[in-house]
Coordinates of C-alpha atoms in Angstrom, one line a residue:
Chain A
M1337 CA -16.5 29.0 -7.2
P1338 CA -17.1 26.9 -4.1
L1339 CA -15.6 23.5 -3.8
N1340 CA -17.8 21.5 -1.8
I1341 CA -15.8 18.8 -0.4
V1342 CA -16.7 15.2 1.5
V1343 CA -14.1 13.6 3.3
C1344 CA -14.1 9.8 4.0
V1345 CA -12.6 8.7 7.3
K1346 CA -12.6 5.7 9.2
Q1347 CA -12.1 4.2 12.7
V1348 CA -8.9 2.2 13.1
P1349 CA -6.7 0.3 16.2
D1350 CA -3.8 2.6 17.2
S1351 CA -1.4 2.0 14.4
W1352 CA 1.2 1.8 17.5
A1353 CA -0.4 -1.2 19.2
E1354 CA 0.1 -4.9 18.6
K1355 CA -3.1 -5.9 17.0
K1356 CA -4.9 -9.3 16.7
L1357 CA -8.0 -11.5 15.3
N1358 CA -10.9 -12.7 17.0
E1359 CA -10.9 -16.3 17.5
A1360 CA -15.2 -16.0 17.1
D1361 CA -15.8 -14.2 13.2
K1362 CA -12.1 -13.9 12.8
T1363 CA -12.4 -10.8 12.1
L1364 CA -10.0 -7.6 13.6
D1365 CA -9.8 -7.4 17.7
R1366 CA -11.2 -3.8 17.4
A1367 CA -11.5 -3.7 21.3
S1368 CA -7.8 -4.8 22.3
A1369 CA -6.7 -1.7 20.7
D1370 CA -7.8 2.3 21.5
P1371 CA -9.7 3.1 18.5
V1372 CA -8.4 6.4 17.1
M1373 CA -9.0 8.2 13.3
N1374 CA -7.2 6.7 10.8
E1375 CA -3.7 8.8 10.8
L1376 CA -3.6 9.4 6.5
D1377 CA -7.6 10.7 7.1
E1378 CA -6.0 13.3 8.8
Y1379 CA -4.2 14.3 6.4
G1380 CA -6.8 14.3 4.1
I1381 CA -9.5 16.7 6.2
E1382 CA -6.3 19.0 6.5
E1383 CA -5.9 19.2 2.8
A1384 CA -9.9 19.8 2.2
L1385 CA -9.7 22.8 4.9
R1386 CA -7.2 24.0 3.0
L1387 CA -9.3 23.9 -0.3
Q1388 CA -11.8 25.4 1.9
E1389 CA -9.6 28.4 2.5
A1390 CA -8.7 28.7 -0.7
H1391 CA -12.0 28.5 -2.5
G1392 CA -14.7 28.5 0.0
G1393 CA -17.1 25.9 0.1
Q1394 CA -18.8 22.9 2.7
V1395 CA -16.6 20.6 3.8
T1396 CA -18.7 17.6 5.0
I1397 CA -17.4 14.2 7.2
L1398 CA -18.5 10.5 6.0
C1399 CA -17.7 7.8 7.8
M1400 CA -19.2 4.4 8.3
G1401 CA -18.4 2.4 11.6
P1402 CA -20.0 1.4 14.9
E1403 CA -21.6 4.1 17.3
K1404 CA -18.2 4.3 18.7
A1405 CA -16.7 5.8 15.2
G1406 CA -18.5 9.4 16.4
E1407 CA -15.3 10.1 18.8
T1408 CA -13.4 9.9 15.2
I1409 CA -16.1 12.1 13.7
R1410 CA -15.8 14.3 16.8
K1411 CA -12.5 15.0 16.2
A1412 CA -12.8 15.6 12.3
L1413 CA -15.6 18.3 13.0
S1414 CA -13.1 19.8 15.5
M1415 CA -10.2 20.2 13.3
G1416 CA -12.8 22.3 11.1
A1417 CA -14.9 20.4 9.0
D1418 CA -18.4 21.5 8.8
D1419 CA -20.9 18.5 9.2
A1420 CA -20.3 14.8 8.9
I1421 CA -22.7 12.1 7.8
H1422 CA -22.1 8.5 10.1
V1423 CA -23.3 5.3 8.2
V1424 CA -24.1 2.8 11.2
D1425 CA -25.6 -0.5 10.6
D1426 CA -25.1 -3.4 13.2
A1427 CA -25.2 -5.3 9.8
L1428 CA -22.0 -3.8 8.5
H1429 CA -19.7 -4.9 11.1
G1430 CA -17.1 -7.5 9.0
S1431 CA -18.1 -5.9 5.7
D1432 CA -15.3 -6.5 3.0
A1433 CA -13.7 -3.4 0.9
V1434 CA -16.2 -4.3 -1.7
A1435 CA -19.4 -3.9 0.6
T1436 CA -17.6 -0.9 2.3
S1437 CA -17.2 0.9 -1.0
A1438 CA -20.9 -0.1 -1.9
A1439 CA -22.0 1.6 1.2
L1440 CA -19.6 4.5 1.0
A1441 CA -21.0 5.3 -2.9
A1442 CA -24.8 5.0 -1.8
A1443 CA -23.6 7.7 1.0
L1444 CA -22.1 9.7 -1.5
G1445 CA -25.3 9.6 -3.4
T1446 CA -27.6 11.5 -0.9
V1447 CA -25.0 14.4 -1.3
E1448 CA -23.6 17.2 -4.0
F1449 CA -20.0 17.4 -4.0
D1450 CA -17.1 18.3 -6.1
L1451 CA -14.1 16.3 -4.7
V1452 CA -14.3 13.2 -2.0
I1453 CA -10.8 13.0 -0.7
L1454 CA -9.5 10.2 1.4
G1455 CA -6.3 8.5 3.1
S1456 CA -4.6 6.5 0.4
E1457 CA -4.7 3.6 3.3
S1458 CA -6.1 2.2 6.3
T1459 CA -3.6 1.3 9.4
D1460 CA -6.0 -1.6 9.9
A1461 CA -6.8 -3.5 6.6
R1462 CA -4.0 -1.6 4.7
M1463 CA -5.3 -2.8 1.2
S1464 CA -5.0 0.6 -0.2
V1465 CA -8.3 -0.5 -2.8
V1466 CA -11.8 1.7 -1.2
P1467 CA -10.4 5.0 -3.2
A1468 CA -10.4 3.6 -6.5
M1469 CA -13.1 1.6 -6.0
L1470 CA -15.2 4.4 -5.1
A1471 CA -13.8 5.9 -8.5
E1472 CA -15.0 2.6 -10.5
R1473 CA -18.6 2.7 -8.5
L1474 CA -19.3 6.2 -9.1
Q1475 CA -17.7 6.3 -12.8
L1476 CA -15.8 9.2 -11.2
P1477 CA -11.6 10.0 -12.7
Q1478 CA -9.4 8.2 -10.2
M1479 CA -6.6 10.9 -8.6
T1480 CA -5.4 8.6 -6.0
F1481 CA -2.3 8.4 -4.6
A1482 CA -1.8 12.8 -4.2
K1483 CA 1.1 14.0 -2.9
K1484 CA -0.2 17.6 -4.0
V1485 CA -3.5 18.7 -5.1
D1486 CA -4.8 21.9 -7.2
A1487 CA -8.4 22.4 -8.1
D1488 CA -9.8 24.8 -10.5
P1489 CA -13.2 25.4 -9.4
D1490 CA -14.2 27.8 -11.8
A1491 CA -12.7 26.1 -15.2
R1492 CA -14.1 22.7 -13.3
T1493 CA -10.7 20.8 -13.6
L1494 CA -8.3 19.0 -11.1
T1495 CA -4.8 18.2 -11.2
I1496 CA -2.4 16.7 -8.4
Q1497 CA 0.9 15.1 -8.5
R1498 CA 0.4 11.0 -7.7
Q1499 CA 3.2 9.6 -6.5
T1500 CA 4.9 6.4 -7.9
D1501 CA 7.9 4.8 -6.9
D1502 CA 10.4 6.6 -8.6
G1503 CA 8.8 10.1 -8.3
Y1504 CA 5.4 11.4 -9.3
D1505 CA 2.9 11.8 -12.2
V1506 CA 0.7 14.8 -13.3
V1507 CA -2.4 13.7 -13.6
Q1508 CA -5.8 15.8 -14.9
S1509 CA -9.2 15.2 -14.1
S1510 CA -12.3 17.2 -14.9
L1511 CA -14.8 17.8 -11.6
P1512 CA -16.2 16.0 -9.6
A1513 CA -13.2 13.3 -9.1
I1514 CA -12.3 11.1 -6.5
V1515 CA -8.5 11.7 -4.4
S1516 CA -6.8 10.1 -1.9
V1517 CA -3.7 11.7 -0.2
V1518 CA -0.2 10.8 0.9
E1519 CA 1.2 11.8 3.9
K1520 CA 3.4 14.0 2.6
I1521 CA 0.9 16.4 1.1
N1522 CA 0.3 18.4 4.3
E1523 CA 0.7 18.5 8.1
P1524 CA -2.7 18.2 9.7
R1525 CA -3.5 21.1 12.1
Y1526 CA -4.4 20.1 16.2
P1527 CA -8.0 20.9 16.8
S1528 CA -7.7 23.7 18.5
F1529 CA -10.0 24.3 21.6
K1530 CA -12.2 26.7 20.1
G1531 CA -12.6 23.6 17.1
I1532 CA -13.6 21.4 20.2
M1533 CA -16.2 23.0 21.5
A1534 CA -17.6 24.5 18.0
A1535 CA -17.5 20.5 17.2
K1536 CA -20.1 19.7 19.9
K1537 CA -22.9 21.5 18.1
K1538 CA -22.1 20.8 14.2
P1539 CA -24.7 18.6 12.5
V1540 CA -23.6 14.9 12.5
A1541 CA -26.7 12.8 10.5
T1542 CA -26.7 9.0 10.5
L1543 CA -27.5 7.0 7.9
S1544 CA -28.8 3.2 8.2
L1545 CA -28.5 1.2 5.1
T1546 CA -32.5 0.8 4.8
E1547 CA -31.9 4.6 4.1
L1548 CA -29.1 4.1 1.5
S1549 CA -31.2 0.9 0.1
I1550 CA -28.6 -1.5 0.6
E1551 CA -29.8 -5.2 1.5
P1552 CA -28.0 -6.3 4.6
A1553 CA -27.4 -9.6 3.4
T1554 CA -24.8 -8.0 1.0
V1555 CA -22.8 -6.2 3.0
G1556 CA -21.2 -7.4 6.5
L1557 CA -19.6 -11.0 7.3
A1558 CA -22.0 -13.0 5.8
G1559 CA -22.4 -11.0 2.5
A1560 CA -18.3 -10.6 2.0
W1561 CA -17.2 -12.0 -1.5
S1562 CA -13.9 -13.2 0.1
G1563 CA -13.2 -14.5 4.2
V1564 CA -10.7 -15.6 6.2
N1565 CA -10.1 -19.7 6.2
A1566 CA -7.9 -19.7 9.2
F1567 CA -5.2 -17.8 10.9
E1568 CA -2.1 -18.7 13.3
Q1569 CA 0.5 -16.8 15.3
R1570 CA 3.8 -17.0 13.6
P1571 CA 6.3 -18.6 15.2
P1572 CA 8.2 -16.4 16.5
R1573 CA 11.8 -15.1 15.2
Q1574 CA 14.5 -16.8 16.9
A1575 CA 16.7 -15.2 18.8
G1576 CA 20.0 -13.9 16.6
T1577 CA 23.0 -13.2 18.0
V1578 CA 23.6 -9.4 19.4
I1579 CA 27.6 -8.2 20.1
T1580 CA 28.6 -5.1 21.7
D1581 CA 31.1 -3.4 19.4
E1582 CA 34.3 -3.3 20.7
G1583 CA 35.9 -1.8 17.5
D1584 CA 35.4 -4.6 14.9
G1585 CA 31.0 -4.7 14.8
G1586 CA 31.7 -3.7 10.9
T1587 CA 34.0 -6.5 10.3
K1588 CA 31.6 -8.9 12.1
I1589 CA 28.6 -8.3 10.4
A1590 CA 30.4 -8.7 7.5
D1591 CA 31.4 -12.0 8.7
F1592 CA 28.1 -12.9 9.4
L1593 CA 27.3 -11.9 6.0
V1594 CA 29.2 -14.3 5.1
T1595 CA 28.4 -17.1 6.8
Q1596 CA 24.8 -16.4 4.9
K1597 CA 26.5 -16.3 1.6
F1598 CA 25.1 -12.5 1.1
L1599 CA 29.0 -12.1 0.6
Chain B
M753 CA -5.6 -28.4 -20.2
S754 CA -6.0 -26.7 -16.2
A755 CA -8.1 -23.2 -16.1
E756 CA -6.2 -20.4 -16.9
I757 CA -4.8 -18.1 -14.1
V758 CA -3.8 -14.8 -15.2
V759 CA -0.6 -13.0 -14.8
L760 CA -1.0 -9.2 -15.5
V761 CA 3.0 -8.2 -16.4
E762 CA 4.2 -5.2 -14.9
H763 CA 6.7 -4.0 -17.0
T764 CA 8.2 -0.5 -18.3
N765 CA 8.9 -0.1 -22.0
G766 CA 9.2 -3.9 -22.2
V767 CA 11.6 -4.0 -19.3
V768 CA 9.7 -7.1 -17.0
K769 CA 9.7 -6.6 -13.6
K770 CA 11.2 -9.6 -11.5
V771 CA 7.8 -9.4 -9.5
S772 CA 6.3 -10.4 -13.1
F773 CA 8.5 -13.6 -13.4
E774 CA 7.4 -14.7 -9.5
L775 CA 3.6 -14.5 -10.2
L776 CA 4.0 -16.7 -13.4
T777 CA 5.8 -19.3 -11.2
L778 CA 3.5 -19.0 -8.6
A779 CA 0.1 -19.5 -11.6
A780 CA 2.2 -22.7 -12.7
R781 CA 1.7 -24.4 -9.7
H782 CA -2.1 -24.1 -9.9
G783 CA -2.9 -24.0 -13.5
S784 CA -1.8 -22.7 -16.9
P785 CA -0.3 -19.4 -16.5
S786 CA -1.5 -16.6 -18.8
A787 CA 0.3 -13.2 -19.2
V788 CA -1.0 -10.0 -19.7
I789 CA 1.2 -7.7 -21.0
I790 CA -0.4 -3.7 -21.6
G791 CA 1.8 -0.9 -23.3
A792 CA 4.0 0.5 -25.5
G793 CA 7.0 -2.2 -25.0
A794 CA 4.6 -4.9 -24.8
E795 CA 6.3 -6.9 -27.8
Q796 CA 9.5 -6.7 -26.6
A797 CA 8.2 -8.2 -23.2
M798 CA 6.9 -11.2 -24.9
A799 CA 10.1 -13.3 -24.6
D800 CA 10.6 -12.8 -21.4
V801 CA 7.3 -14.3 -19.8
V802 CA 7.5 -17.2 -22.3
R803 CA 10.9 -17.9 -20.6
Y804 CA 9.0 -18.5 -17.3
G805 CA 6.4 -20.2 -18.2
A806 CA 3.9 -18.4 -20.2
A807 CA 1.3 -20.8 -21.6
K808 CA -0.8 -17.5 -23.6
V809 CA 0.6 -13.9 -23.4
Y810 CA -2.5 -11.2 -24.2
V811 CA -0.8 -8.6 -25.5
A812 CA -2.6 -4.9 -25.8
N813 CA 0.4 -2.9 -27.3
D814 CA -0.7 0.5 -26.9
A815 CA 1.2 3.6 -25.6
A816 CA -2.4 5.3 -25.0
L817 CA -3.7 2.4 -22.5
T818 CA -0.7 3.4 -19.7
T819 CA -1.8 7.1 -19.9
S820 CA -5.1 6.9 -17.7
V821 CA -4.5 6.2 -14.1
V822 CA -5.5 2.1 -13.9
G823 CA -8.9 2.5 -16.4
P824 CA -7.6 0.8 -19.4
K825 CA -6.1 -1.8 -17.6
V826 CA -8.8 -2.8 -15.3
A827 CA -10.9 -2.5 -18.7
I828 CA -8.3 -5.3 -20.5
L829 CA -8.5 -7.3 -17.3
N830 CA -12.1 -7.6 -16.9
Q831 CA -12.4 -8.7 -20.4
L832 CA -10.3 -11.8 -20.1
V833 CA -12.3 -12.7 -17.1
T834 CA -15.2 -12.5 -19.0
S835 CA -13.6 -14.4 -22.5
A836 CA -11.4 -16.7 -20.5
S837 CA -13.2 -18.0 -17.4
P838 CA -9.3 -18.2 -15.6
A839 CA -9.3 -20.0 -12.0
A840 CA -7.7 -17.0 -10.7
V841 CA -6.3 -13.1 -11.5
L842 CA -3.1 -12.8 -10.1
I843 CA -1.4 -9.1 -10.0
P844 CA 1.7 -7.5 -8.4
S845 CA 1.3 -5.9 -4.9
T846 CA 1.9 -2.5 -5.5
A847 CA 0.4 0.7 -5.0
E848 CA -1.7 0.5 -8.7
G849 CA -1.5 -3.4 -8.1
K850 CA -3.3 -3.1 -5.7
E851 CA -6.0 -0.4 -7.1
I852 CA -6.2 -2.5 -10.7
A853 CA -7.5 -5.5 -8.3
G854 CA -9.4 -3.1 -6.2
R855 CA -11.6 -1.7 -9.5
L856 CA -11.8 -4.9 -11.4
A857 CA -13.0 -6.8 -8.3
V858 CA -15.8 -4.2 -8.1
R859 CA -16.2 -4.2 -12.1
S860 CA -15.9 -8.2 -12.6
G861 CA -18.4 -8.6 -9.7
S862 CA -15.3 -10.6 -7.7
G863 CA -14.2 -10.8 -4.0
V864 CA -10.4 -9.2 -3.7
I865 CA -7.2 -10.1 -1.4
T866 CA -4.8 -8.3 -1.7
D867 CA -0.7 -8.4 -0.3
A868 CA -0.7 -12.1 -0.3
V869 CA 2.7 -13.9 0.2
D870 CA 1.8 -17.4 -0.9
I871 CA -0.9 -19.3 -2.8
E872 CA -2.2 -23.1 -1.5
D873 CA -4.3 -25.4 -3.5
G874 CA -7.6 -24.6 -4.3
I875 CA -6.2 -20.9 -4.6
V876 CA -6.1 -19.9 -0.9
A877 CA -4.1 -17.1 -0.8
V878 CA -1.7 -16.8 2.6
Q879 CA -1.5 -13.5 4.0
S880 CA 0.9 -12.2 6.5
V881 CA -0.8 -9.1 8.6
F882 CA 0.2 -7.0 11.7
G883 CA 3.8 -6.8 10.7
G884 CA 4.0 -10.3 10.5
S885 CA 2.7 -11.6 13.6
T886 CA -0.2 -13.4 12.4
I887 CA -0.5 -15.6 9.0
V888 CA -3.7 -15.7 7.3
R889 CA -5.3 -17.9 5.4
S890 CA -8.6 -17.0 3.2
S891 CA -10.5 -17.2 -0.4
V892 CA -12.3 -15.5 -2.4
T893 CA -16.1 -16.8 -2.3
T894 CA -17.8 -14.7 -5.0
G895 CA -16.7 -14.5 -9.0
T896 CA -13.4 -14.6 -10.1
P897 CA -10.5 -14.6 -7.0
I898 CA -8.5 -11.4 -7.4
I899 CA -5.3 -11.7 -5.8
T900 CA -2.2 -9.2 -5.3
V901 CA 1.0 -10.6 -4.3
R902 CA 4.0 -9.2 -2.5
P903 CA 7.2 -9.1 -4.2
N904 CA 9.7 -10.9 -3.5
S905 CA 7.5 -14.0 -2.1
T906 CA 8.3 -16.9 -4.9
T907 CA 11.7 -17.7 -6.6
P908 CA 10.9 -17.3 -10.0
V909 CA 11.5 -20.5 -11.6
E910 CA 12.7 -21.0 -15.7
A911 CA 10.6 -22.8 -17.5
A912 CA 9.5 -22.4 -21.0
G913 CA 5.9 -22.0 -21.8
A914 CA 3.6 -22.2 -25.2
G915 CA 3.7 -18.6 -25.4
E916 CA 0.6 -18.4 -27.6
H917 CA 0.5 -15.0 -29.2
V918 CA -3.3 -13.2 -28.5
A919 CA -3.4 -9.6 -29.7
V920 CA -6.1 -7.9 -27.4
T921 CA -8.1 -4.5 -27.9
A922 CA -9.2 -2.7 -25.3
E923 CA -13.2 -1.5 -25.1
L924 CA -12.9 1.3 -23.1
A925 CA -15.5 3.3 -21.0
P926 CA -15.5 7.3 -20.6
S927 CA -14.5 7.0 -17.1
D928 CA -11.5 4.7 -18.0
T929 CA -9.7 7.5 -19.4
A930 CA -10.9 10.4 -16.7
A931 CA -7.8 10.4 -15.1
V932 CA -5.1 11.8 -17.2
I933 CA -1.4 11.1 -16.7
T934 CA 0.2 13.9 -18.7
D935 CA 4.3 13.9 -17.5
H936 CA 6.2 11.8 -15.4
V937 CA 8.4 12.9 -13.9
V938 CA 11.5 11.1 -12.0
E939 CA 13.2 12.2 -8.5
A940 CA 14.8 8.9 -7.9
K941 CA 18.6 9.4 -7.0
G942 CA 21.1 7.0 -7.9
G943 CA 19.9 3.8 -9.9
R944 CA 19.0 1.9 -7.0
P945 CA 16.7 -0.9 -7.3
E946 CA 13.4 -0.7 -6.1
L947 CA 12.4 -0.4 -2.5
S948 CA 9.7 -2.8 -2.8
E949 CA 11.4 -5.5 -5.3
A950 CA 15.1 -5.0 -3.8
A951 CA 16.6 -8.2 -2.5
T952 CA 18.7 -6.5 0.0
V953 CA 17.3 -2.7 1.4
V954 CA 19.7 -0.7 4.2
S955 CA 17.5 1.8 6.1
G956 CA 18.7 4.4 8.5
G957 CA 16.3 6.1 11.3
R958 CA 16.3 8.3 13.9
G959 CA 19.7 7.7 14.8
V960 CA 21.1 8.8 11.6
G961 CA 20.6 12.1 13.0
S962 CA 21.0 14.0 9.7
P963 CA 20.2 14.3 6.6
E964 CA 24.0 14.0 5.8
G965 CA 24.1 11.1 8.0
F966 CA 22.3 9.3 5.4
D967 CA 25.5 9.6 3.0
V968 CA 26.4 6.5 5.0
I969 CA 23.3 4.1 4.8
E970 CA 23.2 5.0 1.3
K971 CA 27.3 4.3 1.0
L972 CA 26.4 0.9 2.6
A973 CA 23.4 0.1 0.2
D974 CA 25.4 1.2 -2.8
S975 CA 27.6 -1.7 -1.7
L976 CA 25.6 -4.4 -1.6
N977 CA 23.4 -3.2 -4.5
A978 CA 20.8 -2.4 -1.9
A979 CA 17.7 0.4 -1.8
V980 CA 17.3 3.0 0.9
G981 CA 14.6 2.7 3.0
A982 CA 14.5 4.9 6.5
S983 CA 11.8 4.6 9.3
R984 CA 9.0 7.1 10.2
A985 CA 10.8 8.5 12.7
A986 CA 13.6 9.4 9.9
T987 CA 11.0 10.9 7.1
D988 CA 9.2 12.8 9.7
S989 CA 12.1 14.6 10.9
G990 CA 12.8 15.5 7.2
F991 CA 16.5 13.5 6.5
Y992 CA 15.2 11.5 3.8
P993 CA 12.3 11.7 1.8
H994 CA 9.1 10.3 2.1
Q995 CA 8.4 7.6 -0.6
Y996 CA 11.6 5.6 1.1
Q997 CA 9.3 5.0 4.5
V998 CA 9.5 1.4 5.4
G999 CA 6.7 0.8 8.0
Q1000 CA 2.7 0.5 8.7
T1001 CA 2.4 3.9 6.9
G1002 CA 4.9 3.5 4.3
K1003 CA 5.8 0.7 2.5
T1004 CA 6.0 -2.8 3.2
V1005 CA 9.4 -4.5 2.1
S1006 CA 10.1 -8.2 2.1
P1007 CA 13.9 -8.9 1.1
Q1008 CA 16.1 -11.1 1.6
L1009 CA 18.5 -9.0 3.5
Y1010 CA 17.2 -5.7 5.6
I1011 CA 19.7 -3.7 7.1
A1012 CA 18.7 -1.6 9.6
L1013 CA 21.0 1.4 11.3
G1014 CA 19.9 3.6 13.6
I1015 CA 16.4 2.5 13.9
S1016 CA 14.7 1.2 17.4
G1017 CA 12.2 -0.7 15.5
A1018 CA 8.9 0.2 16.8
I1019 CA 6.0 -1.6 15.8
Q1020 CA 5.4 1.2 13.2
H1021 CA 8.6 0.1 11.3
R1022 CA 8.5 -3.6 12.3
A1023 CA 4.9 -4.3 10.6
G1024 CA 6.9 -3.1 7.1
M1025 CA 9.7 -5.0 7.2
Q1026 CA 9.2 -8.3 9.8
T1027 CA 8.9 -10.6 6.9
S1028 CA 12.6 -9.9 5.8
K1029 CA 14.2 -13.2 5.7
T1030 CA 17.4 -12.2 7.5
I1031 CA 17.6 -8.8 9.7
V1032 CA 20.8 -7.0 10.9
A1033 CA 20.7 -4.5 13.1
V1034 CA 23.0 -1.4 14.4
N1035 CA 22.0 0.3 17.2
K1036 CA 23.1 2.1 20.5
D1037 CA 20.6 0.9 22.8
P1038 CA 21.0 -2.4 23.6
E1039 CA 17.7 -2.5 24.7
A1040 CA 15.9 -1.3 21.0
P1041 CA 13.3 -3.6 20.0
I1042 CA 15.0 -4.7 16.8
F1043 CA 17.1 -6.6 18.5
E1044 CA 14.2 -9.0 19.4
L1045 CA 14.0 -9.4 15.3
A1046 CA 17.7 -9.2 14.6
D1047 CA 19.6 -12.8 13.2
F1048 CA 22.5 -10.5 13.8
G1049 CA 23.2 -7.3 15.9
V1050 CA 25.2 -4.9 17.1
V1051 CA 25.1 -2.6 20.1
G1052 CA 27.3 0.4 18.9
D1053 CA 27.4 3.6 16.6
L1054 CA 26.0 3.0 13.6
F1055 CA 28.5 6.1 12.2
A1056 CA 31.6 3.7 13.2
V1057 CA 29.9 0.5 12.3
G1058 CA 28.4 1.3 9.1
P1059 CA 31.4 2.8 7.2
Q1060 CA 33.4 -0.6 8.3
L1061 CA 31.1 -2.6 7.1
T1062 CA 31.2 -0.8 3.9
Q1063 CA 34.5 -1.0 3.8
E1064 CA 34.4 -4.6 4.8
I1065 CA 31.8 -5.8 1.9
A1066 CA 34.3 -3.6 -0.7
T1067 CA 37.4 -5.3 0.3
R1068 CA 35.6 -8.7 0.3
K1069 CA 34.2 -8.5 -2.8
G1070 CA 37.4 -7.7 -4.4

C-alpha cells in the first residue's frame, strides 16, 4: 500500500549567522540573516522520499511562513517532493508555537496523510515542541526524535528508534502518526539540476487563515499566549588569558583550574 | 499560604536527577513547591524531593505510565493544573520535558516558555538566546505558565519540606498511550555523567582528527568526572556519535566548566556552550574564535596539552 506523507518545513535565518531581535516588536529579525530551509527539515524530506521509494505514495510539503518562504518550498520540491501547501497570511507574523501548531493542524485537516514528518527542532526558536503539539491537537501517536523509521503501510504500523540521552527507545504505533526526525537518521540529498527544473512546475497551493477557518486575532503576535517583556544584549564575556604552549600548556591549565577551585 | 508551583520530577526508577532539585529550589522562591513523581520508583524518590523542599508530593506510582511517549505525564500534569490551580508548572528543559510542556500547553490552554535559565518575581522567565548573546524576559499571558528550565541554572538548596503525600490516578485518553515504548536500549559508554546535566564537559572538535583521537578527550573527561561532548564538525566526520553533539543542531549545555579541545568555535558550536560558567580552550590556531570566549586558552597541539593536563589532574588529585 502506498504511504502518503506530509513534511512540514520552516524557513529560518541561516544558522551560521549571528541573530538578533527586532527592537520594535521583539520578534526575530529575519531580515538580518539569509533565509534558508531549517536544516533538520531536510532530513525530514529525505526520510519521506526514502519511504516513498520503498512504498510509493505522495510526498507533500507543508510550510507556514511569509511569501519569501516560497523559496524554501521550491527547494523542498527540487529535492523530490511532489507538491506543496503554503500557509501564508500577514496575521501569522509573530505567532507562538501554540498558534503555529494550530495553523499547521488546520492545514493538515485539508489533506489525507499516513505520516506527518517534521525536523525535531528549528534552529531559530529551538523550542522543539511543535511536533508534540501536533500529536496533541490531532490526537495521533507522537513518534518523535526518530533516528530510524520503519513503516508497514499494509499492517498500518510504524516503528521508530526514539533517541534518548543514553541510547534509544523502540517505539511502536499505528498509522497515521506524527514523526519528528533527528540529524543522524540519514544524509539528505542535494537537489539535482533535473529536480530544480521540475520543481518549477510542481503545484503549490496557498491557504489563508480564512480558508483554514482560523480567527486572525487568535494567532500572530497579538494572539500569542506568551510574550517577550524585554530583552538586552548580554555583556560580552571578559577576555581571558590566552597563552602559547611551550611544553607546559597542560600544567598551566591545571594551575588555572586550581585558582578557579576546580581542582 | 502561597500558590503551589508544580515541579515535574525527572527520575529513573526512583533515582532523582539533580535538575529536579534545582527546580524545587527555584519553585520555593516563588510559591509553595509541589513535586510530581510519575512511574516506577516514585515512592523511593519521595524522601529526596522532600529534602529539597517539596511541601506536597503528587505520586503516580505506576510503571505503565512510562511505557508510552509523554502522553500519560501530560495527562497527570493537566489534571493537577485543573485541580490545584498552580501559579506555574516547571519542567526540566530536556528533549522529553519540552515535549511534555508543549502538549500540556495545548491541552490546558496555556502559554509555554522553554529553556528558561531563571525565574524572576511575577513568574517572569529569563532566557539566554542566540548562543547566549541576548537575554530575554518573557511571561505567559494566557492560562497557567508552563515553563521548562535548563539543567544547571540554579544551585539546589536543601530545605526540608512538609512532604504531604497525595496519590494521583491518571485519567488517560486513548491518544495518551498511542505511541508505545517496547524497548529501552542503552548505548552510552563508560558510565559518564549525562551531557546536559554534567557539571564539567570536555569536548573535542575537528582538530581531534579521528575516532581514535577521542581517546584523549575521554581520558581527560574521566579524570574530571566530566561528560564528553563533540562539535558538529567532529560528529559529522564520524569521530564521535551524534547524540554527543554540542551546538545549535545538538545539545545546549551550561556546565560549571567547559573544556574545548580542537574546536574553532563557530557560531554553530558557541550557541550550545556559550553560557558555560568557565571556558577553557586548546586550539592550534591562535585566531580561532573560541579564544574570544575562553577564560583560559592555550594555543597548542591538543595531543600534547590534553594528555599532560590529564596527567597533572591525576597527580594533583593524588
